[in-house]
Amino acid sequence: MTSTRTLVRRAALAATATAAALVLAACGADSSDASSDAQASPSASAEATAGAHNDQDVSFAQGMIPHHQQALQMAEMAADRASSAQVKDLAERIRKAQDPEIRTMSGWLKTWGEDVPSAMPGMDHSGGHGSGSSGMAGMMDQKEMDELMKASGKAFDTMFLTMMVVHHEGAVEMATTEKAKGEYGPATKLADAVITAQTAEIKEMNKLLGKNGG
């Protein structure tokens, strides 16, 4: 019986406290607060829809899309030019991982009202800026892509692995910057996934290069 009375008393006290808080809140809210809240809510809801992001997130997506596109082009070459089943398997895994990521990042940029890259640097431009301040670390230039396209068999395997190691290292560098400076949660999460997956693939490719060299 005592415990029941205690519970009832606590409930009454809680209700009283809540009512008092509501009264204080109502008294404390002047017209300027109300108007500022009204003004803030549309922009806040728009920001929530687009996702809180910063310039680094935009740069990451705009840089990583063409970076991934080039990796896909290299992976597609491996399908009919590579002699090693391991190289072909690796290329297929790269394709399956990076193609959906391109679509994901393109979706972010559209949501943010930013330009979605459509052409690969090195395809329409000089590749000289590939590892410069554009955030395209590890990109191959047109000459390197042409050389890879002309190769076949074991020569292709070695060239593909050597180039893809550099390419992956560039992607890891870009993703590391995004993790450190990005604001958009899904983008930093994707960057983390890129670092994990591509670091493992770099080790795998270096082992394959060791076998090829032996």
Short mmCIF file of C-alpha atoms in Angstrom, two decimals:
data_model
loop_
_atom_site.label_atom_id
_atom_site.label_comp_id
_atom_site.label_asym_id
_atom_site.label_seq_id
_atom_site.Cartn_x
_atom_site.Cartn_y
_atom_site.Cartn_z
CA MET A 1 0.00 0.00 0.00
CA THR A 2 2.85 2.33 0.85
CA SER A 3 4.53 1.65 -2.48
CA THR A 4 1.31 2.44 -4.31
CA ARG A 5 1.00 5.81 -2.56
CA THR A 6 4.64 6.54 -3.38
CA LEU A 7 4.07 5.85 -7.06
CA VAL A 8 0.97 8.04 -7.12
CA ARG A 9 2.86 10.87 -5.38
CA ARG A 10 5.76 10.59 -7.88
CA ALA A 11 3.38 10.64 -10.80
CA ALA A 12 1.67 13.73 -9.44
CA LEU A 13 4.97 15.50 -8.86
CA ALA A 14 6.14 14.62 -12.39
CA ALA A 15 2.91 15.96 -13.86
CA THR A 16 3.24 19.18 -11.86
CA ALA A 17 6.85 19.63 -12.99
CA THR A 18 5.91 19.07 -16.62
CA ALA A 19 3.07 21.58 -16.42
CA ALA A 20 5.37 24.15 -14.81
CA ALA A 21 7.98 23.63 -17.51
CA LEU A 22 5.36 24.15 -20.21
CA VAL A 23 4.18 27.38 -18.57
CA LEU A 24 7.75 28.68 -18.30
CA ALA A 25 8.46 27.76 -21.91
CA ALA A 26 5.34 29.57 -23.04
CA CYS A 27 6.21 32.66 -21.02
CA GLY A 28 9.82 32.65 -22.22
CA ALA A 29 9.00 32.45 -25.92
CA ASP A 30 8.56 35.95 -27.28
CA SER A 31 7.45 36.84 -30.77
CA SER A 32 11.00 37.20 -32.11
CA ASP A 33 11.83 33.63 -31.05
CA ALA A 34 8.71 32.37 -32.74
CA SER A 35 9.48 34.21 -35.97
CA SER A 36 13.09 33.03 -35.99
CA ASP A 37 11.93 29.46 -35.47
CA ALA A 38 9.52 29.84 -38.36
CA GLN A 39 12.27 31.22 -40.57
CA ALA A 40 14.74 28.50 -39.58
CA SER A 41 12.45 25.55 -40.13
CA PRO A 42 12.25 25.60 -43.97
CA SER A 43 16.02 25.83 -44.37
CA ALA A 44 16.54 23.26 -41.62
CA SER A 45 14.18 20.82 -43.33
CA ALA A 46 15.86 21.43 -46.69
CA GLU A 47 19.24 20.81 -45.12
CA ALA A 48 17.97 17.60 -43.54
CA THR A 49 16.65 16.43 -46.92
CA ALA A 50 19.91 17.19 -48.73
CA GLY A 51 22.04 15.99 -45.83
CA ALA A 52 24.49 18.17 -43.96
CA HIS A 53 27.58 18.26 -46.13
CA ASN A 54 30.55 20.50 -46.88
CA ASP A 55 32.81 21.37 -49.82
CA GLN A 56 35.06 18.40 -49.06
CA ASP A 57 32.12 16.01 -49.50
CA VAL A 58 31.35 17.55 -52.90
CA SER A 59 35.02 17.39 -53.96
CA PHE A 60 35.24 13.77 -52.83
CA ALA A 61 32.23 12.68 -54.88
CA GLN A 62 33.18 14.75 -57.93
CA GLY A 63 36.72 13.37 -57.81
CA MET A 64 35.95 9.77 -56.95
CA ILE A 65 33.33 9.29 -59.68
CA PRO A 66 35.76 9.73 -62.62
CA HIS A 67 38.41 7.89 -60.58
CA HIS A 68 36.07 4.91 -60.28
CA GLN A 69 35.03 5.25 -63.94
CA GLN A 70 38.63 4.82 -65.03
CA ALA A 71 39.04 1.78 -62.76
CA LEU A 72 35.95 0.27 -64.41
CA GLN A 73 37.40 0.88 -67.85
CA MET A 74 40.61 -0.86 -66.81
CA ALA A 75 38.64 -3.73 -65.28
CA GLU A 76 36.63 -4.18 -68.48
CA MET A 77 39.87 -4.50 -70.47
CA ALA A 78 40.93 -7.35 -68.20
CA ALA A 79 37.93 -9.45 -69.19
CA ASP A 80 39.35 -10.30 -72.62
CA ARG A 81 43.01 -9.28 -72.34
CA ALA A 82 44.22 -10.79 -69.07
CA SER A 83 45.76 -14.26 -69.05
CA SER A 84 45.55 -14.82 -65.30
CA ALA A 85 42.28 -16.07 -63.83
CA GLN A 86 43.22 -14.27 -60.62
CA VAL A 87 43.56 -10.96 -62.45
CA LYS A 88 40.22 -11.49 -64.16
CA ASP A 89 38.58 -12.32 -60.84
CA LEU A 90 40.06 -9.24 -59.20
CA ALA A 91 38.93 -7.02 -62.08
CA GLU A 92 35.39 -8.37 -61.80
CA ARG A 93 35.33 -7.69 -58.05
CA ILE A 94 36.54 -4.14 -58.67
CA ARG A 95 33.78 -3.65 -61.23
CA LYS A 96 31.06 -4.99 -58.93
CA ALA A 97 32.19 -2.82 -56.02
CA GLN A 98 32.79 0.46 -57.80
CA ASP A 99 29.88 0.61 -60.25
CA PRO A 100 27.24 0.91 -57.47
CA GLU A 101 29.44 3.44 -55.67
CA ILE A 102 29.44 5.66 -58.78
CA ARG A 103 25.63 5.60 -58.79
CA THR A 104 25.51 6.37 -55.06
CA MET A 105 27.86 9.35 -55.32
CA SER A 106 26.05 10.66 -58.42
CA GLY A 107 22.83 10.58 -56.39
CA TRP A 108 24.42 12.66 -53.62
CA LEU A 109 25.59 15.32 -56.06
CA LYS A 110 22.16 15.56 -57.69
CA THR A 111 20.53 15.93 -54.26
CA TRP A 112 23.01 18.67 -53.36
CA GLY A 113 22.42 20.50 -56.66
CA GLU A 114 26.05 19.97 -57.72
CA ASP A 115 27.49 18.96 -61.10
CA VAL A 116 27.85 15.23 -61.72
CA PRO A 117 31.05 14.43 -63.68
CA SER A 118 30.26 12.84 -67.02
CA ALA A 119 33.66 12.55 -68.69
CA MET A 120 36.75 10.83 -67.42
CA PRO A 121 39.86 12.98 -67.10
CA GLY A 122 42.48 11.40 -69.30
CA MET A 123 39.82 10.56 -71.86
CA ASP A 124 38.91 14.09 -72.97
CA HIS A 125 41.71 16.03 -71.28
CA SER A 126 45.43 15.85 -70.88
CA GLY A 127 46.21 13.50 -68.03
CA GLY A 128 48.86 15.82 -66.65
CA HIS A 129 46.63 17.03 -63.83
CA GLY A 130 45.82 13.49 -62.74
CA SER A 131 47.61 13.58 -59.42
CA GLY A 132 47.53 17.32 -58.83
CA SER A 133 45.34 19.52 -56.69
CA SER A 134 42.19 18.28 -58.44
CA GLY A 135 42.05 15.37 -55.99
CA MET A 136 42.57 12.82 -58.77
CA ALA A 137 45.52 11.02 -57.17
CA GLY A 138 46.50 7.85 -58.99
CA MET A 139 44.69 8.57 -62.26
CA MET A 140 46.27 7.20 -65.44
CA ASP A 141 46.86 9.54 -68.37
CA GLN A 142 45.72 8.83 -71.92
CA LYS A 143 49.09 7.37 -72.98
CA GLU A 144 49.05 4.87 -70.12
CA MET A 145 45.47 3.85 -70.90
CA ASP A 146 46.37 3.39 -74.58
CA GLU A 147 49.35 1.21 -73.63
CA LEU A 148 47.16 -0.94 -71.40
CA MET A 149 44.59 -1.32 -74.16
CA LYS A 150 47.28 -2.55 -76.59
CA ALA A 151 48.68 -5.11 -74.15
CA SER A 152 47.49 -8.69 -73.73
CA GLY A 153 48.39 -11.89 -71.91
CA LYS A 154 51.01 -11.81 -69.15
CA ALA A 155 52.21 -8.38 -70.25
CA PHE A 156 48.68 -7.07 -69.68
CA ASP A 157 48.48 -8.77 -66.28
CA THR A 158 51.66 -7.09 -65.06
CA MET A 159 50.72 -3.69 -66.49
CA PHE A 160 47.17 -3.88 -65.15
CA LEU A 161 48.29 -4.83 -61.64
CA THR A 162 51.04 -2.20 -61.55
CA MET A 163 48.68 0.55 -62.72
CA MET A 164 45.80 -0.54 -60.50
CA VAL A 165 48.02 -0.51 -57.41
CA VAL A 166 48.86 3.15 -58.12
CA HIS A 167 45.20 3.84 -58.92
CA HIS A 168 44.03 2.26 -55.66
CA GLU A 169 46.67 4.12 -53.66
CA GLY A 170 45.28 7.35 -55.08
CA ALA A 171 41.72 6.35 -54.12
CA VAL A 172 42.85 5.51 -50.58
CA GLU A 173 44.54 8.92 -50.35
CA MET A 174 41.35 10.68 -51.48
CA ALA A 175 39.22 8.63 -49.11
CA THR A 176 41.56 9.35 -46.20
CA THR A 177 41.12 13.09 -46.81
CA GLU A 178 37.35 12.65 -46.91
CA LYS A 179 37.34 10.76 -43.61
CA ALA A 180 39.36 13.54 -41.98
CA LYS A 181 37.55 16.55 -43.43
CA GLY A 182 34.15 15.42 -44.73
CA GLU A 183 30.89 16.17 -42.93
CA TYR A 184 28.33 13.98 -44.73
CA GLY A 185 27.97 10.72 -42.82
CA PRO A 186 27.28 8.40 -45.80
CA ALA A 187 30.28 9.89 -47.65
CA THR A 188 32.72 9.36 -44.78
CA LYS A 189 31.31 5.85 -44.36
CA LEU A 190 31.88 5.14 -48.06
CA ALA A 191 35.39 6.57 -47.76
CA ASP A 192 36.07 4.16 -44.90
CA ALA A 193 34.82 1.26 -47.03
CA VAL A 194 37.05 2.35 -49.93
CA ILE A 195 40.09 2.43 -47.65
CA THR A 196 39.37 -1.02 -46.24
CA ALA A 197 38.58 -2.73 -49.55
CA GLN A 198 41.24 -1.12 -51.70
CA THR A 199 44.03 -1.47 -49.13
CA ALA A 200 43.28 -5.22 -49.09
CA GLU A 201 43.27 -5.31 -52.91
CA ILE A 202 46.60 -3.45 -53.03
CA LYS A 203 48.15 -6.20 -50.88
CA GLU A 204 46.56 -8.84 -53.11
CA MET A 205 47.86 -7.19 -56.29
CA ASN A 206 51.36 -6.80 -54.89
CA LYS A 207 51.39 -10.53 -54.11
CA LEU A 208 50.26 -11.30 -57.66
CA LEU A 209 52.98 -9.05 -59.03
CA GLY A 210 55.50 -10.97 -56.93
CA LYS A 211 54.28 -14.22 -58.47
CA ASN A 212 54.38 -12.74 -61.96
CA GLY A 213 57.88 -11.46 -61.34
CA GLY A 214 59.02 -14.88 -60.15
#
